[in-house]
Short mmCIF file of C-alpha atoms in Angstrom, two decimals:
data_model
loop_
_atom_site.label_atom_id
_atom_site.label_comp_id
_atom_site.label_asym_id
_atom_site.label_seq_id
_atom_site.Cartn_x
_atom_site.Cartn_y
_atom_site.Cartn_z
CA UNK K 1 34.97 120.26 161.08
CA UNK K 2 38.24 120.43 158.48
CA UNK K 3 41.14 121.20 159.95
CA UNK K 4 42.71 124.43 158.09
CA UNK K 5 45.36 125.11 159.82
CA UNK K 6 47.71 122.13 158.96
CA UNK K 7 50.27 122.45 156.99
CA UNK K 8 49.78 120.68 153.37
CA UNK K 9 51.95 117.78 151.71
CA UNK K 10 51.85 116.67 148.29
CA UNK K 11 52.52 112.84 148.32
CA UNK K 12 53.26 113.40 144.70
CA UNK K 13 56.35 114.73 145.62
CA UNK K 14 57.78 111.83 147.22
CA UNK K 15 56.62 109.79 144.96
CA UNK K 16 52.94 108.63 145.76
CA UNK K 17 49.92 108.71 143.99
CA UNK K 18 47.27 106.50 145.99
CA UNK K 19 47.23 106.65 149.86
CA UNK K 20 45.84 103.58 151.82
CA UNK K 21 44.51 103.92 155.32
CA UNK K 22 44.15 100.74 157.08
CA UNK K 23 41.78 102.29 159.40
CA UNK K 24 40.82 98.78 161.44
CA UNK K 25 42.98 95.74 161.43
CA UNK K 26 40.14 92.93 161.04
CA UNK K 27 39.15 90.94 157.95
CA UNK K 28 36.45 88.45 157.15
CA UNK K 29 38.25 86.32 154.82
CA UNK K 30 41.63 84.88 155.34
CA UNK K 31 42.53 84.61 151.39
CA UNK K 32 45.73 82.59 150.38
CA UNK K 33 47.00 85.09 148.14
CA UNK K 34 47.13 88.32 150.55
CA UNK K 35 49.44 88.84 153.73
CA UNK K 36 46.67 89.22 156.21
CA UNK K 37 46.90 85.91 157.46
CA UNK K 38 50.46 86.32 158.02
CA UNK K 39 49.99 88.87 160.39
CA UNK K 40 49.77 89.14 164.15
CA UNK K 41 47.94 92.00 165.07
CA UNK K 42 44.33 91.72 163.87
CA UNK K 43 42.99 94.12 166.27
CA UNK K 44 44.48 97.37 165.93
CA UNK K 45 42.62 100.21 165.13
CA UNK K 46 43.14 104.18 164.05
CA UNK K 47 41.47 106.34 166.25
CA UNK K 48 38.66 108.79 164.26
CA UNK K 49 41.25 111.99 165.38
CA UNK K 50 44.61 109.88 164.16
CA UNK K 51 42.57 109.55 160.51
CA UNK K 52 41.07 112.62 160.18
CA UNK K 53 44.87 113.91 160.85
CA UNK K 54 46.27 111.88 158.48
CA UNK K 55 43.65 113.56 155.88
CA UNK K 56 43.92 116.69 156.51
CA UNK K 57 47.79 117.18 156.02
CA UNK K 58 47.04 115.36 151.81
CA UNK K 59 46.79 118.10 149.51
CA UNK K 60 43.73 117.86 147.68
CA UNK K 61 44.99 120.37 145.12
CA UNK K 62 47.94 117.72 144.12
CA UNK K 63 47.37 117.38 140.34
CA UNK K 64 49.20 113.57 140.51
CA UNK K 65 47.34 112.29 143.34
CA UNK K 66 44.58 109.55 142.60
CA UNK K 67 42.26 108.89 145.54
CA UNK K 68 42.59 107.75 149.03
CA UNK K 69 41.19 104.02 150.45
CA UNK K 70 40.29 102.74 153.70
CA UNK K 71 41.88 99.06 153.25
CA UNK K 72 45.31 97.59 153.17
CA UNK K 73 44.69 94.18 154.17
CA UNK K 74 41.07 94.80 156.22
CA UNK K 75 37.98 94.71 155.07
CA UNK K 76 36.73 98.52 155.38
CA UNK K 77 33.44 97.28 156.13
CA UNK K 78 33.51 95.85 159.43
CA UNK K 79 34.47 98.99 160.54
CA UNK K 80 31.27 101.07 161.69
CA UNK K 81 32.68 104.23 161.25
CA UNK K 82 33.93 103.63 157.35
CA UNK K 83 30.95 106.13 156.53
CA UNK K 84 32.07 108.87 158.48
CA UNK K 85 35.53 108.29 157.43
CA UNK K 86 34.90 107.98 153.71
CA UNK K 87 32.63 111.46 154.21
CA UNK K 88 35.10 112.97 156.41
CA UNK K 89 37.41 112.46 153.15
CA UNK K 90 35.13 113.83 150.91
CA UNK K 91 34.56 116.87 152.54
CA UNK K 92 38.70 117.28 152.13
CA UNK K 93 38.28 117.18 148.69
CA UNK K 94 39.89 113.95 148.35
CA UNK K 95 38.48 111.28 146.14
CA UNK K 96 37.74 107.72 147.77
CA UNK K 97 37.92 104.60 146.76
CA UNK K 98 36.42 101.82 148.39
CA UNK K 99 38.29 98.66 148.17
CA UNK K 100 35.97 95.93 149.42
CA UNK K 101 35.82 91.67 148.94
CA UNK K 102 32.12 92.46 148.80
CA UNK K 103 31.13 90.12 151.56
CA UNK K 104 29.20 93.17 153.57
CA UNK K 105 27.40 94.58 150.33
CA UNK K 106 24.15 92.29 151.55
CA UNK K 107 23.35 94.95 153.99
CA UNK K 108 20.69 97.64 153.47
CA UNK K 109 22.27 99.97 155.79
CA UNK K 110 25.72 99.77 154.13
CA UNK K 111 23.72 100.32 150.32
CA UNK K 112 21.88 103.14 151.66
CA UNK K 113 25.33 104.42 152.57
CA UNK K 114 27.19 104.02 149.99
CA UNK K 115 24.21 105.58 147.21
CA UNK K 116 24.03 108.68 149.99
CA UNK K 117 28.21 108.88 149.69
CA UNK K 118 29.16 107.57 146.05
CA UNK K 119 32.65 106.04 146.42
CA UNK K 120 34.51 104.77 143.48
CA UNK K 121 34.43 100.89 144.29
CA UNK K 122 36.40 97.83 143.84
CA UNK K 123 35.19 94.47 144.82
CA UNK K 124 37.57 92.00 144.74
CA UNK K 125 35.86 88.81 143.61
CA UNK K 126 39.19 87.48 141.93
CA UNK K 127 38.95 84.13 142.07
CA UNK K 128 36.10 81.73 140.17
CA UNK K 129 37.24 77.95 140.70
CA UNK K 130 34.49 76.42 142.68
CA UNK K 131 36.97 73.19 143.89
CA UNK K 132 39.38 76.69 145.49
CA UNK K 133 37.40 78.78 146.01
CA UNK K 134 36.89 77.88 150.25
CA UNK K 135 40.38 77.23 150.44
CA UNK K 136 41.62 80.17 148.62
CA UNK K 137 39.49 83.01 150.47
CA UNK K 138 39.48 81.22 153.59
CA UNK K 139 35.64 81.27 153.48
CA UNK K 140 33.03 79.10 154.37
CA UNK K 141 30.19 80.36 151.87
CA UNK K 142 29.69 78.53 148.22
CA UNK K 143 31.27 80.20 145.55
CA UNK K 144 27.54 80.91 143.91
CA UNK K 145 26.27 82.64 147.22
CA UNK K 146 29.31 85.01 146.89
CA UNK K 147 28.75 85.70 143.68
CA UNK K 148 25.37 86.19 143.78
CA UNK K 149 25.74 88.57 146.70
CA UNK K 150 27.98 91.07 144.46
CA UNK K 151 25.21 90.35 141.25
CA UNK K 152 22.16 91.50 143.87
CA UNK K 153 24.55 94.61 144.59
CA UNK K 154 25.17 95.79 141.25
CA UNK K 155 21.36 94.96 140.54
CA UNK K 156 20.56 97.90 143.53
CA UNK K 157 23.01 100.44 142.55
CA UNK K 158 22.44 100.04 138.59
CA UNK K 159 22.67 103.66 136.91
CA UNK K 160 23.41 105.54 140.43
CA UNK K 161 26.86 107.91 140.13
CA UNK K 162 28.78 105.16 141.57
CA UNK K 163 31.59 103.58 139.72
CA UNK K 164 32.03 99.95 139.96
CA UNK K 165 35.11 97.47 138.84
CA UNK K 166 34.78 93.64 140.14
CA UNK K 167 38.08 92.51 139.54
CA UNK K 168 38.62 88.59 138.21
CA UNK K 169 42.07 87.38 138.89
CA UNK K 170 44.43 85.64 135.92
CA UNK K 171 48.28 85.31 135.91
CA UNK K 172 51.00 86.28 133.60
CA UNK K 173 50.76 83.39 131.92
CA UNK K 174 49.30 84.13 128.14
CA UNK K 175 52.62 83.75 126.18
CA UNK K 176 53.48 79.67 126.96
CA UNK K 177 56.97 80.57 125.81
CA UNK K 178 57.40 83.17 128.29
CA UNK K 179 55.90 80.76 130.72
CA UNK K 180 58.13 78.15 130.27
CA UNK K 181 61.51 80.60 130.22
CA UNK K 182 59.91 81.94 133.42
CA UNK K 183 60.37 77.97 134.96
CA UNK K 184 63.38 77.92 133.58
CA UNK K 185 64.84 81.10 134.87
CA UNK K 186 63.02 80.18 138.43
CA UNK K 187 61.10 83.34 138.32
CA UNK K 188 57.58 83.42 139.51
CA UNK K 189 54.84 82.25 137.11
CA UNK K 190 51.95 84.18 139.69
CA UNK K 191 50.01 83.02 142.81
CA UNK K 192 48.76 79.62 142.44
CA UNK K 193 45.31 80.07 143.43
CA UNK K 194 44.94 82.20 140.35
CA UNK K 195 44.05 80.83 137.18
CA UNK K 196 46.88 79.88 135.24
CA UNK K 197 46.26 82.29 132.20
CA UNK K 198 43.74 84.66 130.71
CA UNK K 199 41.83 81.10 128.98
CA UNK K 200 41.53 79.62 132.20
CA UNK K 201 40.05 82.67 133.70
CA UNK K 202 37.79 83.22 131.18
CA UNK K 203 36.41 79.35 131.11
CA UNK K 204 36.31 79.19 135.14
CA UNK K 205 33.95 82.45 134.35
CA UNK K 206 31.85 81.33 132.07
CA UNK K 207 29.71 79.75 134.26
CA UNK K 208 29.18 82.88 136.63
CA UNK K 209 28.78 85.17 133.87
CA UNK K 210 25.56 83.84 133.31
CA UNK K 211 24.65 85.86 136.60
CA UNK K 212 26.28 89.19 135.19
CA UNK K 213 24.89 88.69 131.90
CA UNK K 214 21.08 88.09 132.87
CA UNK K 215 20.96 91.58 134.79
CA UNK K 216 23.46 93.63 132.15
CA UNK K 217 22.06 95.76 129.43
CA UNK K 218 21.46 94.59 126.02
CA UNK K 219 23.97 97.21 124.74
CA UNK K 220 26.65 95.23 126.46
CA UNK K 221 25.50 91.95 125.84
CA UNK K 222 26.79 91.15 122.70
CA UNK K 223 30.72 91.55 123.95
CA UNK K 224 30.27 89.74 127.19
CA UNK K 225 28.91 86.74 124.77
CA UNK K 226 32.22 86.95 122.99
CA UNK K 227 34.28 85.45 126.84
CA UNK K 228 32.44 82.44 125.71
CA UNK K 229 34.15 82.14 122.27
CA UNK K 230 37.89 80.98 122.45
CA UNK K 231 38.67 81.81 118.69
CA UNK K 232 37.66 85.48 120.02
CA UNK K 233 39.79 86.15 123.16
CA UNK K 234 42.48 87.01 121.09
CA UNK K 235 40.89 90.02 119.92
CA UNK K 236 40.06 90.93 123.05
CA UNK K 237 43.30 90.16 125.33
CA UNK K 238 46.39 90.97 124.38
CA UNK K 239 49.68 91.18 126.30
CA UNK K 240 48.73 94.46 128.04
CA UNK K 241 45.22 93.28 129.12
CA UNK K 242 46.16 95.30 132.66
CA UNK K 243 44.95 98.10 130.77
CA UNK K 244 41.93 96.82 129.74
CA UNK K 245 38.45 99.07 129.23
CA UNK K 246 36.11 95.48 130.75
CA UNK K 247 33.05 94.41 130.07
CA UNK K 248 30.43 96.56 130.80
CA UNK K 249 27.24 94.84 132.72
CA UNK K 250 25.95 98.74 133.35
CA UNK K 251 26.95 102.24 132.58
CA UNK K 252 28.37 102.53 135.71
CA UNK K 253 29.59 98.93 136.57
CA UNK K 254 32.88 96.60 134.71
CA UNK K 255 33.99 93.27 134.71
CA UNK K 256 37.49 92.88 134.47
CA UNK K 257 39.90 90.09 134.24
CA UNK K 258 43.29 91.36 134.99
CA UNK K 259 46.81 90.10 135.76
CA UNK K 260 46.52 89.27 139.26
CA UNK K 261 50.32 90.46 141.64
CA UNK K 262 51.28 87.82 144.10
CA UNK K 263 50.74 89.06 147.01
CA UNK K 264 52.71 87.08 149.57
CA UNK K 265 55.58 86.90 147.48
CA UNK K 266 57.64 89.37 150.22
CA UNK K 267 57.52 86.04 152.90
CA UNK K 268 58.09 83.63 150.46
CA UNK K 269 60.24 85.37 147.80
CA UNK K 270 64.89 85.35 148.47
CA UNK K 271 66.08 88.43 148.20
CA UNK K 272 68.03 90.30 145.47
CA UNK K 273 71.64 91.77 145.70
CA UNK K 274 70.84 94.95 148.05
CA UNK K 275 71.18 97.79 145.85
CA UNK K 276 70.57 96.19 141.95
CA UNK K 277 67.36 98.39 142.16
CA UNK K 278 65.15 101.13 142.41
CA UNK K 279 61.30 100.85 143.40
CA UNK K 280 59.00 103.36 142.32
CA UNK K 281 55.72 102.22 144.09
CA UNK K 282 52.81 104.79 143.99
CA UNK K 283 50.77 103.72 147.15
CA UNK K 284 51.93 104.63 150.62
CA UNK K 285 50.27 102.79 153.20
CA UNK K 286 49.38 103.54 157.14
CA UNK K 287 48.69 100.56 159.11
CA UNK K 288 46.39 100.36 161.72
CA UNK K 289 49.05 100.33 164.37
CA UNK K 290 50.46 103.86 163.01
CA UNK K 291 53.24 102.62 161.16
CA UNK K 292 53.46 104.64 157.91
CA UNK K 293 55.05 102.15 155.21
CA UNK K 294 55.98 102.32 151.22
CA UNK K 295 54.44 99.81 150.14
CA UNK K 296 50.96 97.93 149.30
CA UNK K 297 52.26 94.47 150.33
CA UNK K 298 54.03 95.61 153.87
CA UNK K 299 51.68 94.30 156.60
CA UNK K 300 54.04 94.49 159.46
CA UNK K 301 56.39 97.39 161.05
CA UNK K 302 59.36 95.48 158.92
CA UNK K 303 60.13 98.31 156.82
CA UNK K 304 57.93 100.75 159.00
CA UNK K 305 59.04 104.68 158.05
CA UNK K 306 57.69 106.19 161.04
CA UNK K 307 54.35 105.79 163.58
CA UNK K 308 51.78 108.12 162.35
CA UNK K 309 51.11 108.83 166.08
CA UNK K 310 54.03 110.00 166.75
CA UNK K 311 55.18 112.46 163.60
CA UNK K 312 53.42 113.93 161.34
CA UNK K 313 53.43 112.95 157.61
CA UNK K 314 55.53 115.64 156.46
CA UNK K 315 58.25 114.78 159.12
CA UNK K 316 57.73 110.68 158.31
CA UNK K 317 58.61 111.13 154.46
CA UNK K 318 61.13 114.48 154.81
CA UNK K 319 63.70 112.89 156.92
CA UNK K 320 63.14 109.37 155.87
CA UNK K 321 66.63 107.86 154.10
CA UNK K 322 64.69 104.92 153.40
CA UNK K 323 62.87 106.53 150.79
CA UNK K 324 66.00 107.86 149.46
CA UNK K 325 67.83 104.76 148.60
CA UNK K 326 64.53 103.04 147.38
CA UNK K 327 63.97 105.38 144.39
CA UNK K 328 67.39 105.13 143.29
CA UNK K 329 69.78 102.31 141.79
CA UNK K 330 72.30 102.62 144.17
CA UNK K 331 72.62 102.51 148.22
CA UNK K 332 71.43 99.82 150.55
CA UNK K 333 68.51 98.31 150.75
CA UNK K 334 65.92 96.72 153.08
CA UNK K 335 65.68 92.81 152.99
CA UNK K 336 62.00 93.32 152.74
CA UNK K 337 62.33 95.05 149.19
CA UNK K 338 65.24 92.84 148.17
CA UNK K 339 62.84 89.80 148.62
CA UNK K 340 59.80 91.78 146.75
CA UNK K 341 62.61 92.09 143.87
CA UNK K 342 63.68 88.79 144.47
CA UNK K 343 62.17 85.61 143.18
CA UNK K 344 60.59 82.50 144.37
CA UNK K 345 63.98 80.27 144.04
CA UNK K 346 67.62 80.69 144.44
CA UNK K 347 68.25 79.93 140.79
CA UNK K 348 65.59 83.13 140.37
CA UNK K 349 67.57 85.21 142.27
CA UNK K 350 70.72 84.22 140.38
CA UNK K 351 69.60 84.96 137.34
CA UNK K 352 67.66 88.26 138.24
CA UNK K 353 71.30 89.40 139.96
CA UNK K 354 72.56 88.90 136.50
CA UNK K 355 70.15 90.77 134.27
CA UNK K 356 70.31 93.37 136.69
CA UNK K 357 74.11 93.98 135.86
CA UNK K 358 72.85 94.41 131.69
CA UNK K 359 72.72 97.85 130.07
CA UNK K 360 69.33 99.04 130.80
CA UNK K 361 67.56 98.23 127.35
CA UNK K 362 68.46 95.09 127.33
CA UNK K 363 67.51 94.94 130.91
CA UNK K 364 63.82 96.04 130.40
CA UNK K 365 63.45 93.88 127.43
CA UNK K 366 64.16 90.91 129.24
CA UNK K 367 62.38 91.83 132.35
CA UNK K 368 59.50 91.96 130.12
CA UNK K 369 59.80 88.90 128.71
CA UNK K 370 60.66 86.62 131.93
CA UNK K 371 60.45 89.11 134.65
#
C-alpha cells in the first residue's frame, strides 16, 4: 500500500531529471566499458521497505522529471523482486524504465512480466565486433546467440504497448579532423571497445541486421536497407546523431546507433583544476549499499551524498554543499568530478585547464570541436 503521508520532493529542483535505483548489486556480464568490474561490493542489496521509501518521497506530479530505473551498474533482472518493484513504481505514478543487457529476456516468466507491467525498455546490446565481443562484455556466449536472444524478444512483444530502444554503441569519431585534434590535444577519442566511428558501427552491423531486418515490417524495411549503403549514411548521420529518431524494426521497437560515453573514464581519467567547472548531470543515483550519489558513473561511496538508510532524500540533497559547488563555476571540487572533467593524459588536462580560462563562447565552441 502507497505511502501518503511522506512528505514530497521534486528532484527537478535540485537538478535531476532521471532517478536510478540500484536495487541489487549483482551483474551477469563484466563489460570493459562500465565500472562494475571495478567495484568491490557485488552483493549488496536494498531492502523492498528502503525502495519503496525511496519512491514514495519522488513527486510524481514533477513536470521535469523523466522516469525512474532499477539499474546503475546491475542487471535488474537477477533480482526476483524487479516485478514488484517496477509495479510498486507504477502504482506511484512514476514512469519506469527498464534498463537491461538483455541476457534474462529468454525467460517466459520474465516476458509474461514485463507484457502484464509495460516498462519503457532499453537493452543495451552496444557492441557488434564478433573478435570483442567475449572480451568486451565479459561473456562467454557467441555474439550471434546474444543477438538472437534480443531478436526472439522483440519477435514476442511485437505491437504490445511496450516501448523498445536496443542501443548500438559508436564513438565521437565522425569528423577525422576533430579526431585527429582530439590526439593532439590528448583528449579522449571514446572507449576502445566501441567502434571507432558511426561507419564502423554501421559495417560491424550489417551482418546482424540481417536478424532485425527478417522479423521488421515492410514499412521499415526500405530505411534499414539504406545502413548497408555507405554513399547513404550521410543522409542519415550527422554530427548530432545522439538525437536520432532509429530505425524502426516495429511500431513499438528502434534500433539505434548512438555516441557511446566512456564509462570508466572517472578511474582512468587526471583530474581538472578543482573549480574550472560546473556539472549539470540529470540522473541521481542510489546504490545498493544506500549511498545516494550525483552521478551515473559513481559506483563507489567516493563522492557518496548521504546513506539512504540513514536520511531521507529531502535531508540528503537540502543540506548537501556538494551539490552546491557542483552546479556552479566556482568553489571546490571533488577529485572524482575533476577526473570525470579531466582527460585521459596529462597533456589533456593541460590543455582542458586552458580552454577552461576562455570567454565562454569561445569555450563551448571549442569544447565542441575537441572536447
Amino acid at each position: 500500500m502507497l505511502n501518503n503521508t511522506v512528505n514530497k520532493i521534486k528532484l527537478s529542483n535540485y537538478g535531476f531529471n532521471i532517478l536510478q535505483i540500484e536495487s541489487i548489486a549483482a551483474c551477469n556480464m563484466a563489460c570493459s566499458f562500465c565500472p562494475y568490474p571495478l567495484k568491490d561490493d557485488f552483493e549488496s542489496k536494498l531492502s523492498i521497505q528502503e525502495i519503496k521509501k525511496i519512491l514514495d518521497q519522488v513527486d510524481s506530479n514533477d513536470d521535469k522529471f523523466k522516469y525512474v530505473t532499477f539499474s546503475q551498474f546491475n542487471e535488474p533482472l537477477l533480482d526476483k523482486r524487479i516485478f514488484e518493484i517496477i509495479e510498486y513504481a507504477q502504482n506511484c505514478k512514476l514512469k519506469v524504465l527498464m534498463v537491461t543487457n538483455g541476457l534474462l529476456l529468454n525467460k517466459e516468466k520474465n516476458i509474461d512480466l514485463i507484457k502484464k507491467l509495460k516498462p519503457d525498455m532499453k537493452i543495451s546490446l552496444q557492441v557488434l565486433d564478433k573478435n570483442l565481443h567475449k572480451e568486451a562484455r565479459g561473456l562467454n556466449m557467441e555474439l550471434d546467440n546474444y543477438v538472437k536472444t534480443i531478436v526472439n524478444f522483440c519477435k514476442k512483444i511485437k505491437d504490445e504497448p511496450i516501448n523498445v530502444i536496443i542501443d548500438i554503441g559508436s564513438n565521437f569519431n565522425n569528423n577525422k579532423f576533430n579526431y585527429f585534434l582530439r590526439k593532439i590535444l590528448g583528449f579522449t577519442t571514446g572507449d576502445p571497445s566501441i567502434p571507432i566511428d558511426i561507419k564502423t558501427a554501421i559495417n560491424q552491423f550489417k551482418k546482424y541486421m540481417t536478424f532485425f531486418y527478417e522479423i521488421s515490417d515492410k514499412e521499415y524495411r526500405d530505411k534499414l536497407l539504406l545502413l548497408t549503403k555507405n554513399n547513404e549514411m550521410k543522409n542519415l548521420f550527422d554530427k548530432k546523431y545522439i538525437y536520432q529518431e532509429g530505425f524502426k524494426i516495429y511500431n513499438n521497437v528502434t534500433l539505434n546507433i548512438k555516441p557511446f560515453w566512456y564509462g570508466r573514464r572517472i578511474k582512468d581519467f587526471k583530474p581538472i583544476n578543482e573549480n574550472a567547472f560546473s556539472c549539470k548531470t540529470s540522473i541521481l543515483g542510489v546504490l545498493s549499499d544506500g549511498n545516494v550519489v550525483p552521478c551515473c558513473l559513481a559506483y563507489d561511496d567516493s563522492i557518496s551524498l548521504g546513506k539512504i538508510n540513514s536520511n531521507s532524500l529531502y535531508e540528503i540533497l537540502h543540506q548537501n554543499e556538494f551539490m552546491k559547488n557542483l552546479r556552479k563555476k566556482n568553489g571546490s571540487k571533488h577529485v572524482t568530478c575533476r577526473k570525470c572533467f579531466g582527460a585521459p593524459t596529462n597533456r589533456g588536462v593541460f590543455f582542458k585547464n586552458i580552454v577552461n580560462k576562455l570567454p565562454k563562447k569561445l569555450n563551448s565552441k571549442i569544447i565542441n570541436i575537441a572536447g
